[in-house]
Short mmCIF file of C-alpha atoms and ligand atoms in Angstrom, two decimals:
data_model
loop_
_atom_site.label_atom_id
_atom_site.label_comp_id
_atom_site.label_asym_id
_atom_site.label_seq_id
_atom_site.Cartn_x
_atom_site.Cartn_y
_atom_site.Cartn_z
CA UNK G 17 -45.74 3.14 -24.69
CA UNK G 18 -42.58 3.54 -22.65
CA UNK G 19 -41.17 5.20 -19.57
CA UNK G 20 -37.59 6.44 -19.74
CA UNK G 21 -35.59 6.23 -16.51
CA UNK G 22 -32.56 8.46 -16.03
CA UNK G 23 -31.09 8.14 -12.58
CA UNK G 24 -28.98 5.81 -10.44
CA UNK G 25 -28.42 2.57 -12.48
CA UNK G 26 -28.30 0.36 -9.37
CA UNK G 27 -31.79 1.38 -8.32
CA UNK G 28 -32.71 1.25 -12.04
CA UNK G 29 -32.57 -2.55 -11.85
CA UNK G 30 -35.09 -2.51 -8.99
CA UNK G 31 -37.39 -0.12 -10.87
CA UNK G 32 -37.18 -2.34 -13.95
CA UNK G 33 -38.22 -5.44 -11.99
CA UNK G 34 -41.16 -3.59 -10.43
CA UNK G 35 -42.44 -2.40 -13.81
CA UNK G 36 -42.01 -5.89 -15.31
CA UNK G 37 -44.00 -7.44 -12.49
CA UNK G 38 -46.73 -4.88 -11.87
CA UNK G 39 -47.07 -2.77 -15.04
CA UNK G 40 -46.00 -4.86 -18.03
CA UNK G 41 -47.97 -2.55 -20.35
CA UNK G 42 -45.38 0.18 -19.68
CA UNK G 43 -42.02 -0.55 -21.30
CA UNK G 44 -39.14 0.45 -19.01
CA UNK G 45 -36.20 1.99 -20.83
CA UNK G 46 -33.01 3.26 -19.30
CA UNK G 47 -31.03 6.27 -20.36
CA UNK G 48 -29.04 6.40 -22.65
CA UNK G 49 -30.70 3.45 -24.47
CA UNK G 50 -33.81 5.35 -25.32
CA UNK G 51 -34.80 3.47 -28.48
CA UNK G 52 -37.44 5.24 -30.56
CA UNK G 53 -38.07 8.55 -28.74
CA UNK G 54 -41.61 8.66 -30.13
CA UNK G 55 -42.58 5.79 -27.77
CA UNK G 56 -41.58 7.67 -24.64
CA UNK G 57 -44.53 9.22 -22.87
CA UNK G 58 -43.09 9.33 -19.36
CA UNK G 59 -39.69 10.41 -18.05
CA UNK G 60 -38.54 9.48 -14.54
CA UNK G 61 -35.36 11.41 -13.83
CA UNK G 62 -33.07 12.95 -11.26
CA UNK G 63 -30.99 15.05 -13.66
CA UNK G 64 -33.00 15.49 -16.87
CA UNK G 65 -31.44 15.20 -20.33
CA UNK G 66 -30.69 18.51 -22.05
CA UNK G 67 -33.35 19.80 -24.45
CA UNK G 68 -36.08 17.46 -23.20
CA UNK G 69 -38.71 18.90 -25.51
CA UNK G 70 -36.74 18.17 -28.67
CA UNK G 71 -35.22 14.85 -27.66
CA UNK G 72 -38.52 13.46 -26.30
CA UNK G 73 -41.20 14.93 -28.57
CA UNK G 74 -44.05 12.74 -27.24
CA UNK G 75 -43.34 13.28 -23.55
CA UNK G 76 -46.54 13.62 -21.51
CA UNK G 77 -45.27 13.82 -17.90
CA UNK G 78 -41.93 14.51 -16.28
CA UNK G 79 -41.65 12.64 -12.97
CA UNK G 80 -38.81 13.58 -10.61
CA UNK G 81 -37.21 10.73 -8.67
CA UNK G 82 -36.71 13.34 -5.94
CA UNK G 83 -38.80 15.47 -3.63
CA UNK G 84 -37.05 18.60 -4.92
CA UNK G 85 -37.53 19.61 -8.56
CA UNK G 86 -35.12 22.57 -8.70
CA UNK G 87 -32.75 20.61 -10.95
CA UNK G 88 -35.25 21.00 -13.80
CA UNK G 89 -35.09 24.27 -15.65
CA UNK G 90 -38.84 24.56 -16.13
CA UNK G 91 -38.40 27.60 -18.38
CA UNK G 92 -37.01 25.25 -21.06
CA UNK G 93 -39.93 22.81 -20.78
CA UNK G 94 -43.17 23.05 -22.75
CA UNK G 95 -45.59 25.02 -20.57
CA UNK G 96 -48.18 22.24 -20.78
CA UNK G 97 -45.82 19.46 -19.60
CA UNK G 98 -46.78 18.44 -16.05
CA UNK G 99 -43.83 18.12 -13.65
CA UNK G 100 -44.42 15.85 -10.66
CA UNK G 101 -42.28 15.64 -7.53
CA UNK G 102 -41.70 12.31 -5.78
CA UNK G 103 -43.87 11.66 -2.75
CA UNK G 104 -42.14 8.41 -1.75
CA UNK G 105 -42.85 7.65 1.94
CA UNK G 106 -39.20 6.53 2.19
CA UNK G 107 -38.10 10.12 1.49
CA UNK G 108 -40.24 11.35 4.36
CA UNK G 109 -38.86 8.62 6.62
CA UNK G 110 -35.27 9.48 5.66
CA UNK G 111 -35.77 13.21 6.23
CA UNK G 112 -37.38 12.55 9.61
CA UNK G 113 -34.56 10.24 10.70
CA UNK G 114 -31.89 12.69 9.61
CA UNK G 115 -33.61 15.70 11.21
CA UNK G 116 -33.97 13.77 14.48
CA UNK G 117 -30.37 12.64 14.34
CA UNK G 118 -29.10 16.17 13.57
CA UNK G 119 -31.27 17.75 16.25
CA UNK G 120 -30.06 15.28 18.88
CA UNK G 121 -26.43 15.63 17.76
CA UNK G 122 -26.70 19.39 18.24
CA UNK G 123 -28.95 19.31 21.30
CA UNK G 124 -26.61 16.90 23.13
CA UNK G 125 -23.49 18.84 22.00
CA UNK G 126 -21.97 15.82 20.28
CA UNK G 127 -19.67 18.16 18.32
CA UNK G 128 -17.97 18.93 21.66
CA UNK G 129 -17.90 15.33 22.85
CA UNK G 130 -16.34 13.96 19.65
CA UNK G 131 -13.60 16.59 19.93
CA UNK G 132 -13.15 15.83 23.64
CA UNK G 133 -12.82 12.13 22.89
CA UNK G 134 -10.03 12.88 20.42
CA UNK G 135 -8.37 15.05 23.08
CA UNK G 136 -8.92 12.45 25.84
CA UNK G 137 -10.92 15.00 27.82
CA UNK G 138 -13.52 13.63 30.26
CA UNK G 139 -15.78 16.59 30.83
CA UNK G 140 -19.55 16.87 31.11
CA UNK G 141 -21.48 19.93 29.97
CA UNK G 142 -24.82 20.92 31.42
CA UNK G 143 -27.80 19.14 29.95
CA UNK G 144 -30.59 21.28 28.53
CA UNK G 145 -34.03 19.58 28.76
CA UNK G 146 -35.66 19.09 25.35
CA UNK G 147 -38.61 21.22 26.42
CA UNK G 148 -36.24 24.16 26.81
CA UNK G 149 -34.67 23.66 23.39
CA UNK G 150 -36.55 25.60 20.74
CA UNK G 151 -36.43 23.94 17.35
CA UNK G 152 -37.57 26.00 14.37
CA UNK G 153 -38.53 24.28 11.15
CA UNK G 154 -38.11 26.45 8.09
CA UNK G 155 -40.58 24.97 5.60
CA UNK G 156 -43.77 23.36 6.91
CA UNK G 157 -44.86 21.26 3.95
CA UNK G 158 -45.41 17.55 4.37
CA UNK G 159 -41.72 16.91 5.16
CA UNK G 160 -41.51 19.73 7.70
CA UNK G 161 -44.72 18.54 9.35
CA UNK G 162 -43.50 14.93 9.55
CA UNK G 163 -40.28 16.16 11.20
CA UNK G 164 -42.28 18.29 13.64
CA UNK G 165 -44.43 15.37 14.66
CA UNK G 166 -41.45 13.18 15.61
CA UNK G 167 -39.52 15.99 17.30
CA UNK G 168 -42.66 16.82 19.24
CA UNK G 169 -42.78 13.29 20.62
CA UNK G 170 -39.29 13.85 22.05
CA UNK G 171 -40.59 16.93 23.85
CA UNK G 172 -38.81 19.72 21.95
CA UNK G 173 -40.40 23.13 21.87
CA UNK G 174 -41.41 23.58 18.25
CA UNK G 175 -42.12 26.37 15.84
CA UNK G 176 -42.35 26.42 12.09
CA UNK G 177 -42.33 28.93 9.29
CA UNK G 178 -43.96 28.71 5.90
CA UNK G 179 -44.86 31.10 3.14
CA UNK G 180 -48.55 30.36 3.44
CA UNK G 181 -50.45 29.96 6.75
CA UNK G 182 -50.46 26.43 8.22
CA UNK G 183 -51.88 24.87 11.32
CA UNK G 184 -49.85 22.04 12.79
CA UNK G 185 -50.59 20.38 16.13
CA UNK G 186 -48.03 21.23 18.80
CA UNK G 187 -46.18 23.71 16.56
CA UNK G 188 -46.22 27.49 16.84
CA UNK G 189 -46.77 28.40 13.20
CA UNK G 190 -45.49 31.55 11.54
CA UNK G 191 -46.41 32.48 7.99
CA UNK G 192 -45.14 35.06 5.53
CA UNK G 193 -42.04 37.21 5.25
CA UNK G 194 -43.08 39.70 7.94
CA UNK G 195 -43.06 36.96 10.63
CA UNK G 196 -39.68 35.47 9.72
CA UNK G 197 -37.65 37.55 12.18
CA UNK G 198 -39.87 36.56 15.12
CA UNK G 199 -39.65 32.92 14.13
CA UNK G 200 -35.86 33.10 13.88
CA UNK G 201 -35.51 34.81 17.27
CA UNK G 202 -37.18 31.72 18.78
CA UNK G 203 -35.10 29.05 17.05
CA UNK G 204 -32.16 27.56 18.99
CA UNK G 205 -31.89 24.87 16.34
CA UNK G 206 -32.99 25.88 12.86
CA UNK G 207 -33.84 23.10 10.41
CA UNK G 208 -34.13 24.14 6.76
CA UNK G 209 -36.40 21.95 4.61
CA UNK G 210 -37.42 24.65 2.17
CA UNK G 211 -37.65 23.98 -1.55
CA UNK G 212 -35.10 25.86 -3.66
CA UNK G 213 -36.71 28.80 -5.46
CA UNK G 214 -35.53 32.28 -6.37
CA UNK G 215 -36.97 33.43 -3.00
CA UNK G 216 -35.00 30.88 -0.96
CA UNK G 217 -31.68 30.94 -2.84
CA UNK G 218 -29.06 32.24 -0.37
CA UNK G 219 -31.63 32.62 2.43
CA UNK G 220 -29.29 31.05 5.01
CA UNK G 221 -26.88 33.94 5.18
CA UNK G 222 -25.16 36.28 7.63
CA UNK G 223 -28.18 38.51 8.12
CA UNK G 224 -30.43 35.51 8.90
CA UNK G 225 -27.84 34.05 11.30
CA UNK G 226 -27.73 37.42 13.11
CA UNK G 227 -31.46 37.06 13.87
CA UNK G 228 -31.10 33.67 15.56
CA UNK G 229 -30.41 33.50 19.31
CA UNK G 230 -26.65 33.72 19.99
CA UNK G 231 -25.09 30.27 19.84
CA UNK G 232 -27.95 28.76 17.80
CA UNK G 233 -27.33 25.84 15.47
CA UNK G 234 -28.30 25.00 11.89
CA UNK G 235 -29.35 21.86 10.03
CA UNK G 236 -29.58 22.22 6.26
CA UNK G 237 -31.45 19.42 4.49
CA UNK G 238 -33.07 21.72 1.93
CA UNK G 239 -30.71 22.55 -0.91
CA UNK G 240 -27.08 23.66 -0.85
CA UNK G 241 -27.82 26.81 -2.85
CA UNK G 242 -29.90 28.10 0.06
CA UNK G 243 -26.78 28.41 2.21
CA UNK G 244 -24.03 31.01 1.84
CA UNK G 245 -21.12 28.78 2.82
CA UNK G 246 -18.70 31.57 3.77
CA UNK G 247 -21.33 33.17 6.01
CA UNK G 248 -21.83 29.89 7.86
CA UNK G 249 -18.08 29.46 8.42
CA UNK G 250 -17.88 33.04 9.69
CA UNK G 251 -20.85 32.50 12.02
CA UNK G 252 -19.24 29.34 13.43
CA UNK G 253 -15.85 31.00 13.83
CA UNK G 254 -17.26 34.04 15.61
CA UNK G 255 -19.47 31.89 17.86
CA UNK G 256 -22.67 33.45 16.49
CA UNK G 257 -23.63 29.86 15.68
CA UNK G 258 -22.43 26.98 17.82
CA UNK G 259 -22.54 24.16 15.27
CA UNK G 260 -24.11 22.98 12.04
CA UNK G 261 -25.20 19.83 10.26
CA UNK G 262 -25.05 20.10 6.48
CA UNK G 263 -26.26 17.41 4.08
CA UNK G 264 -26.46 19.47 0.89
CA UNK G 265 -23.99 21.90 -0.68
CA UNK G 266 -24.14 24.15 -3.73
CA UNK G 267 -21.42 22.17 -5.49
CA UNK G 268 -21.62 18.43 -4.82
CA UNK G 269 -19.09 17.17 -4.00
CA UNK G 270 -17.49 20.32 -2.61
CA UNK G 271 -13.91 21.07 -3.73
CA UNK G 272 -11.23 19.35 -1.66
CA UNK G 273 -10.21 22.68 -0.10
CA UNK G 274 -13.77 23.63 0.86
CA UNK G 275 -13.82 24.66 4.54
CA UNK G 276 -16.81 22.39 5.31
CA UNK G 277 -14.57 19.30 5.10
CA UNK G 278 -12.46 20.48 7.99
CA UNK G 279 -14.62 22.48 10.35
CA UNK G 280 -14.70 20.95 13.79
CA UNK G 281 -18.25 22.04 14.65
CA UNK G 282 -19.75 21.25 11.27
CA UNK G 283 -20.95 17.77 10.37
CA UNK G 284 -20.96 17.27 6.59
CA UNK G 285 -22.74 14.34 4.92
CA UNK G 286 -22.97 13.61 1.16
CA UNK G 287 -26.66 14.35 0.41
CA UNK G 288 -27.89 11.19 2.10
CA UNK G 289 -30.63 12.49 4.39
CA UNK G 290 -33.21 10.72 2.26
CA UNK G 291 -33.09 8.38 -0.71
CA UNK G 292 -35.94 7.33 -2.94
CA UNK G 293 -36.57 3.59 -2.60
CA UNK G 294 -38.09 2.00 -5.71
CA UNK G 295 -40.17 -0.45 -3.64
CA UNK G 296 -42.07 2.33 -1.85
CA UNK G 297 -41.89 4.91 -4.65
CA UNK G 298 -43.19 2.58 -7.36
CA UNK G 299 -46.81 2.40 -6.10
CA UNK G 300 -46.87 6.20 -5.84
CA UNK G 301 -45.52 6.59 -9.37
CA UNK G 302 -47.78 3.94 -10.87
CA UNK G 303 -50.83 5.46 -9.21
CA UNK G 304 -49.90 8.80 -10.82
CA UNK G 305 -49.37 7.21 -14.24
CA UNK G 306 -52.79 5.54 -14.02
CA UNK G 307 -54.33 8.84 -12.88
CA UNK G 308 -52.78 10.58 -15.84
CA UNK G 309 -54.05 7.89 -18.20
CA UNK G 310 -57.56 8.39 -16.79
CA UNK G 311 -57.24 12.16 -17.11
CA UNK G 312 -57.29 12.69 -13.32
CA UNK G 313 -55.06 15.06 -11.34
CA UNK G 314 -51.78 13.54 -10.12
CA UNK G 315 -50.35 13.75 -6.60
CA UNK G 316 -47.33 16.01 -6.22
CA UNK G 317 -47.85 18.01 -9.38
CA UNK G 318 -45.60 21.06 -9.28
CA UNK G 319 -47.08 24.52 -9.49
CA UNK G 320 -44.78 25.97 -12.15
CA UNK G 321 -45.27 29.56 -10.94
CA UNK G 322 -44.32 28.66 -7.36
CA UNK G 323 -41.51 26.34 -8.46
CA UNK G 324 -42.37 23.44 -6.11
C1 GLV H 425 -33.30 14.77 -2.64
O1 GLV H 425 -32.53 15.68 -2.45
C2 GLV H 425 -34.67 14.96 -2.99
O2 GLV H 425 -35.06 16.08 -3.37
O3 GLV H 425 -35.43 13.96 -2.92
#
């Protein structure tokens, strides 16, 4: 019985060592050296191979190396194949760190100070206390809640929006489409951690920006396809939004003439907010494999109708 790994080869070596040490009964194979496909019961992948069902006829579970699973076209997968997202604590830690960094960068107007440094301008701007800065978290799943907890300890005024009702300590929670406008009107800094689904594709657009307080700021650590790039540039240029931090884009890497590379009040990073770490992800994955072998439910199993 084998697991096929198809992701970053550097981390592949770490995954291989972990399997060899802790789960020698599971043979670790690395794409594209798949050997006899009939042995492969588990696939651990970032970008899946094309035609999974035909190239891996004995596949029992598809494990994502990532928290997001939008890269899998579930319509092409057998309807009985479980798809499991990665619940690596290192992903949560990375997302929290990045959200805190982005929030502080925006809150403390670092986009102005980096420009001023280049211009040799020594000029202070007024300092808004954290308690007066309203941070809105779009997506209140486990990542959104972990971000809220750390931002709360810095004293920010927090709200969050999710599709289904949630209760989170210290966070004003909004749920459902009809509450979105009220949530947006209260968000000086909007952090998007939504999963990509047909409902969230393009959600960060001109009409949403118009509902934020004037001069609000955006952090996108969800998926690039949720953001309409031209609408963000327009919002920054007209002053509707003051600044943005963007870690994910629809086309990665963006074309060399993409306006995000150049914009003075936009910080662009290459999809690094969080990275799965084999050492912390392995116990989570192995626990799920053992659960599956015992016929028990796995953690992080994707609801195919919801898409996350
Ligand atoms: C990275 O983008 C992830 O989904 O884990």
